[in-house]
Every structure is written in structure tokens, then in C-alpha cells.
Amino acid sequence: MRARVCILILSWIVGMCAGVFQAVPILIGSCVLSLLAIVYYIRLSTPFFVAIALLVGMGFVYGNATVIPRAAACQGELVSYAILERTYSVSFNDAKYVFKRNDGCSILVSTFRFPLLVRGTQVRISGSQSYASIYLQDDGIDLAANHVDLTVIKKGTSYPDSIRIAGIERISQIFSEPDASIATAMLLGDRGTVSKDVQDVFRKSGISHLLAIAGLHVSILAGMLAFGIRFLPLPNIIRTIIMIGILWTYIGSIGAPLSAVRAGAFWTMYAVAYRGRLLIGMPTIILLLVAILMTIDPHVILSPALELSISAVLGIWAMVRIFHFRRSPLRSLFFVSLGATLGTLPLAIYYFGGFSLLGVFINMIIVPVVPAILISIILAVFASMIAIPFGLFFSFISHLLFSWVLFVSAVSERIPYAYIDSISIPGWAVFLYYAIFVFCMIGIMKRKRMRFQELWT
């Protein structure tokens, strides 16, 4: 039954992907043949096969209908009125905001960093507005505007944004640079103030994911919440609701970045399934999450962040299920890091033109201290509300951990050929890589005499 549910969800996803990518017949044919092979393998009935074909077809029509660029209906204007939708990025002197114009078009505006704006702020934009790049359009942005005159008509009253701004100010009071910038990026998702040198060191070491609020950070927070609320004298269902509520409050306060929303949705589904004693495996949760996100907006599959996130989770999951390493923490760390690296390798090359050869081992050294870093930052922020010296004490602990991370990264950067740069691969090579990866995993499973049902346990 679980395999049949996954096949139905996968059929809908395959159809939408083929429609969004306007896949060539060869790609569509390979996807259909793969589904047919799965159908033949588990001996599905004719009505079920018809349902699969219908879902693939409807998914293709639905995805193909949204391929028309959203910016095509948006026109650049010299003067327009808009409402702040989200903060895109922040640097030392500048800030980029995404505004929603009255005609529904999203526009990326570059302006001064101060004063920081909150969602809901109404503004008047005067200046040239041109079509956004394909990369920005994939992120839901239709137009871009630089060097414009931004006039605030009415200030917003977004409490989550106010909390985030207060957190940024608090961190700047109790942390020195570069700790303050790294702490702000890791806790609040604002990495605009992280220096280019630090970003380059993290990128070449294969740990740039630490500067973005993604699955790792949300998972750590979810684990901390789950551990903390277990001591509350409340029914299990109430404790689960409290955990989910706090988790989404945090995600909203950091601006609800897509990576954090995905991770939050994943853990929400996992918590509901666990609390409801539902026999739902990891593949079903991942596929269901992707199906929901793509149904809301099929273009989300074009987001590099989503593709990297999914491939990393699937890579880790494949290693966890196929290689049993629970008795060895060191072996566990290695295969988790290896799974994430192998899962994201072709996409990292395709989008960023390089990859770290030592990323697997650097992550083994650094990732285990990330929970301690996040805990020390949170304790420093809350302790400073009682007294600044208390906050400085925990910030010193964070400083020691940051020093360790920067030391390991700097050492790895000096190793010759540790980072391979300026390489590129075509899109078909990415597809071929994942096809080979899947067949290799199947071959390993057959050699170890594993059944597909074991992947859900």
C-alpha cells in the first residue's frame, strides 16, 4: 500500500516536472518507462495503471500551463505603488526588498540598508524597472529596479519582522565581528553582512550551507523543542501543537525563507504522522511535501535551493537505509556527510561551477558542533535580556566555537586542489548522474539482499 501511494504521488510530480521543464520527448519517455517498470515490478492492476497515466497527463498539462513567464504580463514603470512582501538580502550598506505592486507583479528593489523596513510597508517607487533575470524569476520575482527613489507612505506592522530586527540589533551588541555576522546568518538567516572573505572560505570548504537557514538549522531547532517540551505536564497532542507553533513562529520571524518553510513543513508532517501513529515512511513524506509545494507553485521546482535540499535529504536517506551504521557514530557521520555530498554533487557543479573535494570530511568535523553553536547563540541572546554580562559569557562560548570553524575552514582552503572551480556540466549530465546513482543503490540493495519494503522502516 505504501509503495502504491508513493507511485501515485510520484506520477503527479513527474507530470508537473515534465510540463514545467517542457521536457523533450526522450526525457518524458524515460520517465514514463521508469513508471511502467515500477508498475510491472509490483504487479499493479489495470485500473491503477490507468490512474498513473491520468496523473502524469494531468500533471503535465498543469505544469505546462504555468510555463509562461510571469514577467511577461508585467511592464516596467517609472512610478508605481507597492507593499513590502519580504526582505531578499541585506549587506553592510544596501538592502534588497521584494515588493508586490498593485497589479500583482513582484519587483526586487535595491535601496539603502537603514532604516530596515518590515513587511506590510507601503511605498512609492520612482525609477526604471526592468525584467528580472531568469534566476530571479525562478525565485518569484518579475521585475528588478536599481537606483530608485523609495518613499515610505505607511510603515508596516509585521511583528515577526520586528522580532527579527530586534534580534539583529541584540546580536550586534553582544558579539564582535566576524562572529556577529555569522551568528546573524545562522540564527536569523540574514547573511548580507557576512564578509566576502568568510563566504569564500565557507564555500571552498563545502560548508556554505551553514550560513543559510535550511534543513540542518530547522532540524536542530525542532530537536531542541521536542526535547524541551517533553517535560511539560501536558498531553502529547498539546505538546506537539506547541512545538509546531513555536517552530513556525521562528520561521515567520526570519522572513519565512523557502528553505526554512520546506524544512518546517517536513517536520510538521513528520510530527503529525508520528503523533498519529501513521505508518508513513520517509519517501512518502518527502514526495508528499514536494507534491504540495509544486501544486501551489509548479515553478518552485526550478529553485536551485529546493533541488539541492531534496537531493541532499534523499542522498542522506539512501545512505542511512542502505548502510547500517547505528553502532558507530564516526561511521554514521561519514555516511551522512557522504550522502549529502553525493546527492548534491551534480547540482552544485551545474549551478555554482565547482565543488569541494574535502567537503565530506570538513562537514564531519564541523557539523557536530553546529547544535552547540546555535544553542550558545540563543542562550547569549536571551541571557543578555537579563543582563549584558550574562550574554557576553555565552557569546564567548560561541566565539570559541566560531574560531574552531574558521580555523578548520582556513586550513582546508590552503590545501592544494581542495576546491575544484570553473567547471560546468550540461543538464542531461545531471539527469544521467542521478539515473546512475539510483541504479547503483539498487545494485547495492540486491547484493545485500535488501527488499524495497525495508526502505520504509
Short mmCIF file of C-alpha atoms in Angstrom, two decimals:
data_model
loop_
_atom_site.label_atom_id
_atom_site.label_comp_id
_atom_site.label_asym_id
_atom_site.label_seq_id
_atom_site.Cartn_x
_atom_site.Cartn_y
_atom_site.Cartn_z
CA MET A 1 0.00 0.00 0.00
CA ARG A 2 2.82 2.42 0.87
CA ALA A 3 4.52 1.79 -2.46
CA ARG A 4 1.27 2.42 -4.33
CA VAL A 5 0.76 5.76 -2.56
CA CYS A 6 4.32 6.81 -3.42
CA ILE A 7 3.80 5.82 -7.07
CA LEU A 8 0.64 7.92 -7.32
CA ILE A 9 2.36 10.96 -5.79
CA LEU A 10 5.44 10.42 -7.96
CA SER A 11 3.28 10.24 -11.09
CA TRP A 12 1.80 13.66 -10.35
CA ILE A 13 5.27 15.11 -9.66
CA VAL A 14 6.77 13.59 -12.84
CA GLY A 15 3.95 15.04 -14.93
CA MET A 16 4.37 18.53 -13.45
CA CYS A 17 8.16 18.44 -13.82
CA ALA A 18 7.85 17.42 -17.48
CA GLY A 19 5.39 20.28 -18.03
CA VAL A 20 7.44 22.93 -16.22
CA PHE A 21 10.70 21.94 -17.90
CA GLN A 22 8.90 21.46 -21.23
CA ALA A 23 10.78 18.21 -21.34
CA VAL A 24 11.87 16.78 -24.64
CA PRO A 25 10.20 13.51 -25.71
CA ILE A 26 13.26 11.49 -24.67
CA LEU A 27 13.04 12.75 -21.07
CA ILE A 28 9.29 12.30 -20.91
CA GLY A 29 9.62 8.83 -22.41
CA SER A 30 12.28 7.80 -19.91
CA CYS A 31 10.10 8.96 -17.01
CA VAL A 32 7.10 7.06 -18.35
CA LEU A 33 9.19 3.95 -18.95
CA SER A 34 10.51 4.15 -15.39
CA LEU A 35 6.98 4.27 -14.03
CA LEU A 36 5.98 1.37 -16.26
CA ALA A 37 8.93 -0.64 -14.91
CA ILE A 38 7.78 0.06 -11.35
CA VAL A 39 4.22 -0.90 -12.25
CA TYR A 40 5.43 -4.17 -13.78
CA TYR A 41 7.70 -4.91 -10.84
CA ILE A 42 4.99 -4.75 -8.19
CA ARG A 43 2.26 -6.17 -10.48
CA LEU A 44 -0.26 -3.37 -10.31
CA SER A 45 -3.76 -3.78 -11.67
CA THR A 46 -5.05 -2.15 -14.86
CA PRO A 47 -7.19 0.48 -13.05
CA PHE A 48 -4.16 1.54 -11.03
CA PHE A 49 -2.11 1.81 -14.21
CA VAL A 50 -4.82 4.00 -15.75
CA ALA A 51 -4.74 6.22 -12.65
CA ILE A 52 -0.97 6.63 -13.02
CA ALA A 53 -1.29 7.56 -16.69
CA LEU A 54 -4.00 10.11 -15.89
CA LEU A 55 -1.94 11.70 -13.10
CA VAL A 56 1.11 12.01 -15.35
CA GLY A 57 -1.00 13.56 -18.10
CA MET A 58 -2.85 15.98 -15.82
CA GLY A 59 0.41 16.94 -14.11
CA PHE A 60 1.99 17.69 -17.49
CA VAL A 61 -0.93 19.89 -18.54
CA TYR A 62 -0.93 21.70 -15.18
CA GLY A 63 2.82 22.28 -15.17
CA ASN A 64 2.96 23.30 -18.84
CA ALA A 65 0.18 25.85 -18.31
CA THR A 66 2.39 27.77 -15.86
CA VAL A 67 5.48 27.92 -18.08
CA ILE A 68 4.57 31.35 -19.47
CA PRO A 69 6.97 33.75 -17.72
CA ARG A 70 5.17 35.72 -15.08
CA ALA A 71 7.10 38.83 -16.05
CA ALA A 72 5.53 38.79 -19.50
CA ALA A 73 2.37 40.31 -18.04
CA CYS A 74 4.37 42.87 -16.03
CA GLN A 75 5.58 46.10 -17.55
CA GLY A 76 8.33 48.35 -16.29
CA GLU A 77 7.04 51.65 -14.97
CA LEU A 78 8.65 54.88 -13.85
CA VAL A 79 6.33 55.34 -10.86
CA SER A 80 4.41 52.61 -9.03
CA TYR A 81 2.95 51.87 -5.63
CA ALA A 82 3.72 48.63 -3.83
CA ILE A 83 3.68 46.79 -0.49
CA LEU A 84 6.74 45.10 1.02
CA GLU A 85 6.41 41.34 0.70
CA ARG A 86 9.77 40.10 2.04
CA THR A 87 13.39 41.03 2.62
CA TYR A 88 15.59 39.49 -0.07
CA SER A 89 19.08 40.26 1.27
CA VAL A 90 20.97 42.75 3.40
CA SER A 91 24.58 43.94 3.19
CA PHE A 92 26.63 46.49 5.11
CA ASN A 93 25.27 49.47 3.19
CA ASP A 94 22.44 48.17 0.99
CA ALA A 95 19.27 46.17 1.31
CA LYS A 96 17.14 44.38 -1.28
CA TYR A 97 13.40 44.07 -0.78
CA VAL A 98 10.71 42.28 -2.76
CA PHE A 99 7.62 44.47 -3.19
CA LYS A 100 4.24 43.48 -4.60
CA ARG A 101 2.89 46.14 -6.94
CA ASN A 102 -0.79 46.98 -7.22
CA ASP A 103 -1.01 44.99 -10.46
CA GLY A 104 0.31 41.85 -8.72
CA CYS A 105 3.85 41.96 -10.12
CA SER A 106 6.77 41.30 -7.79
CA ILE A 107 9.67 43.73 -8.01
CA LEU A 108 13.12 43.49 -6.44
CA VAL A 109 14.25 46.93 -5.23
CA SER A 110 17.77 47.82 -4.09
CA THR A 111 17.96 50.66 -1.59
CA PHE A 112 19.85 51.83 1.49
CA ARG A 113 20.18 49.44 4.43
CA PHE A 114 18.83 51.85 7.02
CA PRO A 115 16.17 52.18 8.11
CA LEU A 116 15.24 48.50 7.91
CA LEU A 117 11.71 48.00 6.58
CA VAL A 118 9.17 45.45 7.79
CA ARG A 119 6.56 43.58 5.79
CA GLY A 120 3.40 45.47 5.04
CA THR A 121 5.20 48.79 4.47
CA GLN A 122 3.54 50.77 1.66
CA VAL A 123 5.93 52.66 -0.62
CA ARG A 124 6.12 54.76 -3.77
CA ILE A 125 8.80 53.56 -6.21
CA SER A 126 10.18 56.05 -8.70
CA GLY A 127 12.75 54.91 -11.25
CA SER A 128 13.47 52.43 -14.02
CA GLN A 129 12.00 48.94 -13.59
CA SER A 130 13.15 46.20 -15.97
CA TYR A 131 12.54 42.50 -16.39
CA ALA A 132 14.31 40.30 -13.86
CA SER A 133 16.79 37.61 -14.80
CA ILE A 134 15.70 34.00 -15.19
CA TYR A 135 17.29 33.19 -11.84
CA LEU A 136 15.21 35.86 -10.09
CA GLN A 137 12.06 34.79 -11.93
CA ASP A 138 12.57 31.28 -10.57
CA ASP A 139 12.52 32.88 -7.14
CA GLY A 140 9.15 34.52 -7.81
CA ILE A 141 10.49 37.94 -8.84
CA ASP A 142 9.18 39.52 -12.05
CA LEU A 143 10.98 42.88 -12.22
CA ALA A 144 14.14 44.43 -10.79
CA ALA A 145 14.94 48.06 -10.02
CA ASN A 146 18.21 49.70 -9.01
CA HIS A 147 18.94 53.30 -8.04
CA VAL A 148 15.30 54.16 -7.46
CA ASP A 149 13.69 56.72 -5.21
CA LEU A 150 11.83 54.86 -2.46
CA THR A 151 9.32 56.87 -0.47
CA VAL A 152 7.60 55.27 2.53
CA ILE A 153 3.89 56.08 2.57
CA LYS A 154 2.86 53.92 5.51
CA LYS A 155 5.04 51.85 7.84
CA GLY A 156 4.30 48.18 8.24
CA THR A 157 3.37 46.46 11.49
CA SER A 158 4.81 43.00 10.99
CA TYR A 159 5.61 41.62 14.44
CA PRO A 160 7.78 38.75 13.08
CA ASP A 161 9.94 41.26 11.21
CA SER A 162 10.16 43.44 14.31
CA ILE A 163 11.37 40.41 16.27
CA ARG A 164 13.99 39.67 13.61
CA ILE A 165 15.26 43.26 13.57
CA ALA A 166 15.41 43.28 17.37
CA GLY A 167 17.39 40.04 17.24
CA ILE A 168 19.88 41.52 14.76
CA GLU A 169 20.40 44.54 17.00
CA ARG A 170 20.81 42.35 20.08
CA ILE A 171 23.39 40.11 18.40
CA SER A 172 25.39 43.16 17.26
CA GLN A 173 25.56 44.32 20.89
CA ILE A 174 26.99 41.14 22.40
CA PHE A 175 29.05 39.74 19.51
CA SER A 176 32.08 41.19 17.75
CA GLU A 177 32.89 40.70 14.08
CA PRO A 178 33.02 38.32 12.30
CA ASP A 179 31.09 36.41 14.98
CA ALA A 180 28.14 38.82 14.86
CA SER A 181 27.65 38.39 11.11
CA ILE A 182 27.96 34.60 11.24
CA ALA A 183 25.62 34.38 14.25
CA THR A 184 23.05 36.58 12.50
CA ALA A 185 23.22 34.38 9.39
CA MET A 186 22.95 31.10 11.30
CA LEU A 187 20.14 32.16 13.63
CA LEU A 188 18.16 34.76 11.66
CA GLY A 189 19.03 33.93 8.06
CA ASP A 190 20.50 37.38 7.33
CA ARG A 191 23.91 36.75 5.79
CA GLY A 192 24.18 40.08 3.99
CA THR A 193 26.74 41.35 6.48
CA VAL A 194 29.00 38.29 6.29
CA SER A 195 32.23 39.42 4.65
CA LYS A 196 33.10 38.09 1.21
CA ASP A 197 36.29 36.51 2.58
CA VAL A 198 34.34 34.44 5.11
CA GLN A 199 31.80 33.42 2.48
CA ASP A 200 34.60 32.31 0.13
CA VAL A 201 36.26 30.27 2.89
CA PHE A 202 32.97 28.55 3.74
CA ARG A 203 32.19 27.90 0.08
CA LYS A 204 35.58 26.37 -0.70
CA SER A 205 35.35 24.22 2.42
CA GLY A 206 31.94 22.88 1.43
CA ILE A 207 30.14 24.32 4.46
CA SER A 208 28.43 27.36 2.96
CA HIS A 209 25.10 25.72 3.86
CA LEU A 210 25.77 26.74 7.47
CA LEU A 211 25.13 30.38 6.54
CA ALA A 212 21.61 29.69 5.27
CA ILE A 213 18.59 28.69 7.34
CA ALA A 214 17.85 25.28 5.88
CA GLY A 215 17.08 21.73 6.93
CA LEU A 216 20.03 21.43 9.30
CA HIS A 217 19.15 24.51 11.34
CA VAL A 218 15.40 23.82 11.45
CA SER A 219 16.05 20.17 12.33
CA ILE A 220 18.28 21.19 15.24
CA LEU A 221 15.67 23.65 16.46
CA ALA A 222 12.91 21.04 16.10
CA GLY A 223 15.01 18.59 18.11
CA MET A 224 15.64 21.19 20.83
CA LEU A 225 11.91 21.98 21.02
CA ALA A 226 10.96 18.30 21.11
CA PHE A 227 13.42 17.73 23.95
CA GLY A 228 12.31 20.81 25.88
CA ILE A 229 8.55 20.33 25.73
CA ARG A 230 8.69 16.69 26.77
CA PHE A 231 8.96 17.85 30.37
CA LEU A 232 5.75 19.88 30.21
CA PRO A 233 2.88 18.25 32.16
CA LEU A 234 0.60 18.30 29.12
CA PRO A 235 -0.97 15.71 26.80
CA ASN A 236 1.21 14.61 23.90
CA ILE A 237 -1.02 16.23 21.30
CA ILE A 238 -0.82 19.61 23.09
CA ARG A 239 2.96 19.38 23.31
CA THR A 240 3.15 18.61 19.59
CA ILE A 241 0.96 21.61 18.78
CA ILE A 242 3.16 23.85 20.96
CA MET A 243 6.31 22.59 19.23
CA ILE A 244 4.85 23.16 15.76
CA GLY A 245 3.58 26.62 16.79
CA ILE A 246 6.98 27.73 18.12
CA LEU A 247 8.73 26.31 15.06
CA TRP A 248 6.53 28.24 12.61
CA THR A 249 6.74 31.40 14.71
CA TYR A 250 10.51 31.23 14.35
CA ILE A 251 10.28 30.59 10.60
CA GLY A 252 7.93 33.56 10.21
CA SER A 253 10.17 35.83 12.28
CA ILE A 254 13.16 35.23 10.00
CA GLY A 255 11.14 36.17 6.93
CA ALA A 256 9.90 32.67 6.01
CA PRO A 257 12.68 31.80 3.51
CA LEU A 258 11.71 28.97 1.18
CA SER A 259 14.39 26.64 2.56
CA ALA A 260 13.10 27.09 6.12
CA VAL A 261 9.48 26.70 5.01
CA ARG A 262 10.34 23.40 3.33
CA ALA A 263 12.13 22.11 6.42
CA GLY A 264 9.32 23.33 8.68
CA ALA A 265 6.69 21.64 6.52
CA PHE A 266 8.70 18.44 6.55
CA TRP A 267 8.98 18.32 10.33
CA THR A 268 5.34 19.31 10.73
CA MET A 269 4.27 16.38 8.57
CA TYR A 270 6.69 14.09 10.38
CA ALA A 271 5.42 15.18 13.81
CA VAL A 272 1.78 14.74 12.78
CA ALA A 273 2.49 11.29 11.32
CA TYR A 274 4.44 10.24 14.40
CA ARG A 275 1.85 11.54 16.85
CA GLY A 276 -0.97 9.98 14.84
CA ARG A 277 0.86 6.64 14.73
CA LEU A 278 0.64 6.67 10.93
CA LEU A 279 2.81 4.13 9.11
CA ILE A 280 4.26 6.67 6.71
CA GLY A 281 7.83 6.25 5.52
CA MET A 282 10.38 8.90 4.70
CA PRO A 283 9.88 8.57 0.90
CA THR A 284 6.16 9.25 1.26
CA ILE A 285 6.74 12.36 3.40
CA ILE A 286 9.35 13.77 1.01
CA LEU A 287 7.26 13.09 -2.10
CA LEU A 288 4.11 14.46 -0.48
CA LEU A 289 5.93 17.64 0.54
CA VAL A 290 7.30 18.17 -2.97
CA ALA A 291 3.86 17.48 -4.46
CA ILE A 292 2.22 20.06 -2.19
CA LEU A 293 4.85 22.73 -2.91
CA MET A 294 4.67 22.12 -6.66
CA THR A 295 0.88 22.11 -6.68
CA ILE A 296 0.90 25.53 -5.01
CA ASP A 297 3.51 26.80 -7.48
CA PRO A 298 4.98 24.41 -10.09
CA HIS A 299 7.82 26.87 -10.72
CA VAL A 300 9.23 26.05 -7.29
CA ILE A 301 10.93 23.01 -8.83
CA LEU A 302 13.14 25.46 -10.76
CA SER A 303 14.56 26.80 -7.50
CA PRO A 304 18.17 25.60 -7.05
CA ALA A 305 17.67 25.70 -3.26
CA LEU A 306 14.74 23.26 -3.47
CA GLU A 307 16.61 20.91 -5.78
CA LEU A 308 19.70 20.94 -3.54
CA SER A 309 17.61 20.43 -0.43
CA ILE A 310 15.69 17.47 -1.83
CA SER A 311 18.79 15.83 -3.31
CA ALA A 312 20.68 16.23 -0.01
CA VAL A 313 17.85 14.67 2.02
CA LEU A 314 17.42 11.80 -0.44
CA GLY A 315 21.17 11.21 -0.52
CA ILE A 316 21.36 11.05 3.27
CA TRP A 317 18.26 8.87 3.45
CA ALA A 318 19.68 6.42 0.88
CA MET A 319 22.90 6.07 2.85
CA VAL A 320 21.06 5.70 6.16
CA ARG A 321 18.75 2.96 4.89
CA ILE A 322 21.23 1.02 2.78
CA PHE A 323 24.27 1.19 5.07
CA HIS A 324 23.51 0.24 8.66
CA PHE A 325 25.92 2.23 10.83
CA ARG A 326 23.98 2.95 14.00
CA ARG A 327 26.58 1.32 16.21
CA SER A 328 29.40 3.58 15.04
CA PRO A 329 28.97 7.37 15.45
CA LEU A 330 32.04 8.09 13.32
CA ARG A 331 30.81 5.86 10.52
CA SER A 332 27.39 7.46 10.85
CA LEU A 333 28.82 10.96 10.40
CA PHE A 334 30.82 9.83 7.38
CA PHE A 335 27.90 8.28 5.51
CA VAL A 336 25.54 11.16 6.34
CA SER A 337 28.10 13.64 5.00
CA LEU A 338 28.84 11.39 2.02
CA GLY A 339 25.15 11.03 1.23
CA ALA A 340 24.58 14.79 1.26
CA THR A 341 27.68 15.36 -0.89
CA LEU A 342 26.86 12.69 -3.47
CA GLY A 343 23.23 13.80 -3.56
CA THR A 344 24.08 17.42 -4.34
CA LEU A 345 27.30 16.98 -6.35
CA PRO A 346 25.97 17.43 -9.92
CA LEU A 347 23.63 20.27 -8.95
CA ALA A 348 26.45 22.10 -7.14
CA ILE A 349 28.60 21.86 -10.27
CA TYR A 350 25.71 22.79 -12.57
CA TYR A 351 24.65 25.89 -10.62
CA PHE A 352 27.86 27.07 -8.96
CA GLY A 353 30.59 25.72 -11.22
CA GLY A 354 32.63 23.97 -8.53
CA PHE A 355 32.72 21.60 -5.59
CA SER A 356 34.88 20.83 -2.57
CA LEU A 357 36.85 17.58 -2.63
CA LEU A 358 37.24 17.71 1.16
CA GLY A 359 33.64 18.72 1.88
CA VAL A 360 32.73 15.26 3.21
CA PHE A 361 35.47 15.30 5.83
CA ILE A 362 35.14 19.01 6.70
CA ASN A 363 31.44 18.53 7.39
CA MET A 364 32.25 15.53 9.60
CA ILE A 365 34.39 17.83 11.75
CA ILE A 366 32.21 20.94 11.77
CA VAL A 367 28.57 19.80 11.61
CA PRO A 368 28.67 18.09 15.05
CA VAL A 369 29.42 21.45 16.71
CA VAL A 370 26.60 23.30 14.91
CA PRO A 371 23.98 22.40 17.57
CA ALA A 372 26.31 23.75 20.28
CA ILE A 373 26.80 26.95 18.25
CA LEU A 374 23.07 27.54 17.82
CA ILE A 375 22.35 26.78 21.48
CA SER A 376 25.08 29.17 22.65
CA ILE A 377 23.78 31.94 20.36
CA ILE A 378 20.21 31.50 21.62
CA LEU A 379 21.38 31.46 25.24
CA ALA A 380 23.52 34.57 24.63
CA VAL A 381 20.54 36.47 23.19
CA PHE A 382 18.13 35.55 25.98
CA ALA A 383 20.72 35.93 28.74
CA SER A 384 21.57 39.44 27.52
CA MET A 385 17.94 40.41 28.12
CA ILE A 386 18.55 39.75 31.82
CA ALA A 387 22.00 41.33 31.94
CA ILE A 388 24.56 42.08 29.24
CA PRO A 389 27.41 40.32 31.13
CA PHE A 390 25.39 37.07 31.07
CA GLY A 391 25.01 37.41 27.33
CA LEU A 392 28.72 38.12 26.90
CA PHE A 393 29.55 34.90 28.77
CA PHE A 394 27.62 32.74 26.30
CA SER A 395 28.84 34.83 23.36
CA PHE A 396 32.40 33.93 24.41
CA ILE A 397 31.46 30.25 24.16
CA SER A 398 30.12 30.94 20.68
CA HIS A 399 33.35 32.76 19.85
CA LEU A 400 35.40 29.67 20.72
CA LEU A 401 33.19 27.51 18.51
CA PHE A 402 33.31 30.06 15.67
CA SER A 403 37.11 30.16 15.96
CA TRP A 404 37.23 26.40 15.57
CA VAL A 405 35.01 26.50 12.46
CA LEU A 406 37.04 29.30 10.88
CA PHE A 407 40.32 27.56 11.72
CA VAL A 408 39.26 24.28 10.11
CA SER A 409 37.89 26.12 7.07
CA ALA A 410 41.04 28.21 6.64
CA VAL A 411 43.28 25.14 6.89
CA SER A 412 41.22 23.22 4.33
CA GLU A 413 41.27 26.20 1.97
CA ARG A 414 45.09 26.15 1.88
CA ILE A 415 45.23 22.51 0.79
CA PRO A 416 46.02 22.34 -2.95
CA TYR A 417 43.12 21.25 -5.16
CA ALA A 418 40.78 21.06 -2.18
CA TYR A 419 38.24 23.02 -4.19
CA ILE A 420 37.68 22.46 -7.91
CA ASP A 421 36.48 25.66 -9.57
CA SER A 422 35.39 26.87 -13.02
CA ILE A 423 33.85 23.63 -14.28
CA SER A 424 30.48 23.09 -15.89
CA ILE A 425 28.23 20.22 -16.96
CA PRO A 426 25.13 20.15 -19.19
CA GLY A 427 21.65 19.47 -17.86
CA TRP A 428 21.48 15.99 -19.39
CA ALA A 429 24.60 15.01 -17.42
CA VAL A 430 22.79 15.89 -14.17
CA PHE A 431 19.91 13.62 -15.14
CA LEU A 432 22.33 10.84 -16.15
CA TYR A 433 24.20 11.13 -12.84
CA TYR A 434 21.05 10.61 -10.78
CA ALA A 435 19.96 7.73 -13.00
CA ILE A 436 23.32 6.01 -12.41
CA PHE A 437 23.11 6.81 -8.70
CA VAL A 438 19.70 5.13 -8.42
CA PHE A 439 20.84 2.05 -10.33
CA CYS A 440 23.94 1.79 -8.12
CA MET A 441 21.78 1.94 -4.99
CA ILE A 442 19.52 -0.78 -6.40
CA GLY A 443 22.58 -2.90 -7.19
CA ILE A 444 23.90 -2.50 -3.64
CA MET A 445 20.48 -3.44 -2.25
CA LYS A 446 20.38 -6.60 -4.35
CA ARG A 447 23.89 -7.54 -3.28
CA LYS A 448 22.91 -7.07 0.37
CA ARG A 449 19.62 -8.90 -0.31
CA MET A 450 17.55 -5.95 0.85
CA ARG A 451 13.88 -5.60 -0.07
CA PHE A 452 12.32 -2.31 -1.08
CA GLN A 453 9.94 -2.60 1.87
CA GLU A 454 12.92 -2.15 4.20
CA LEU A 455 13.34 1.43 2.97
CA TRP A 456 10.17 2.44 4.83
CA THR A 457 11.17 1.07 8.22
#
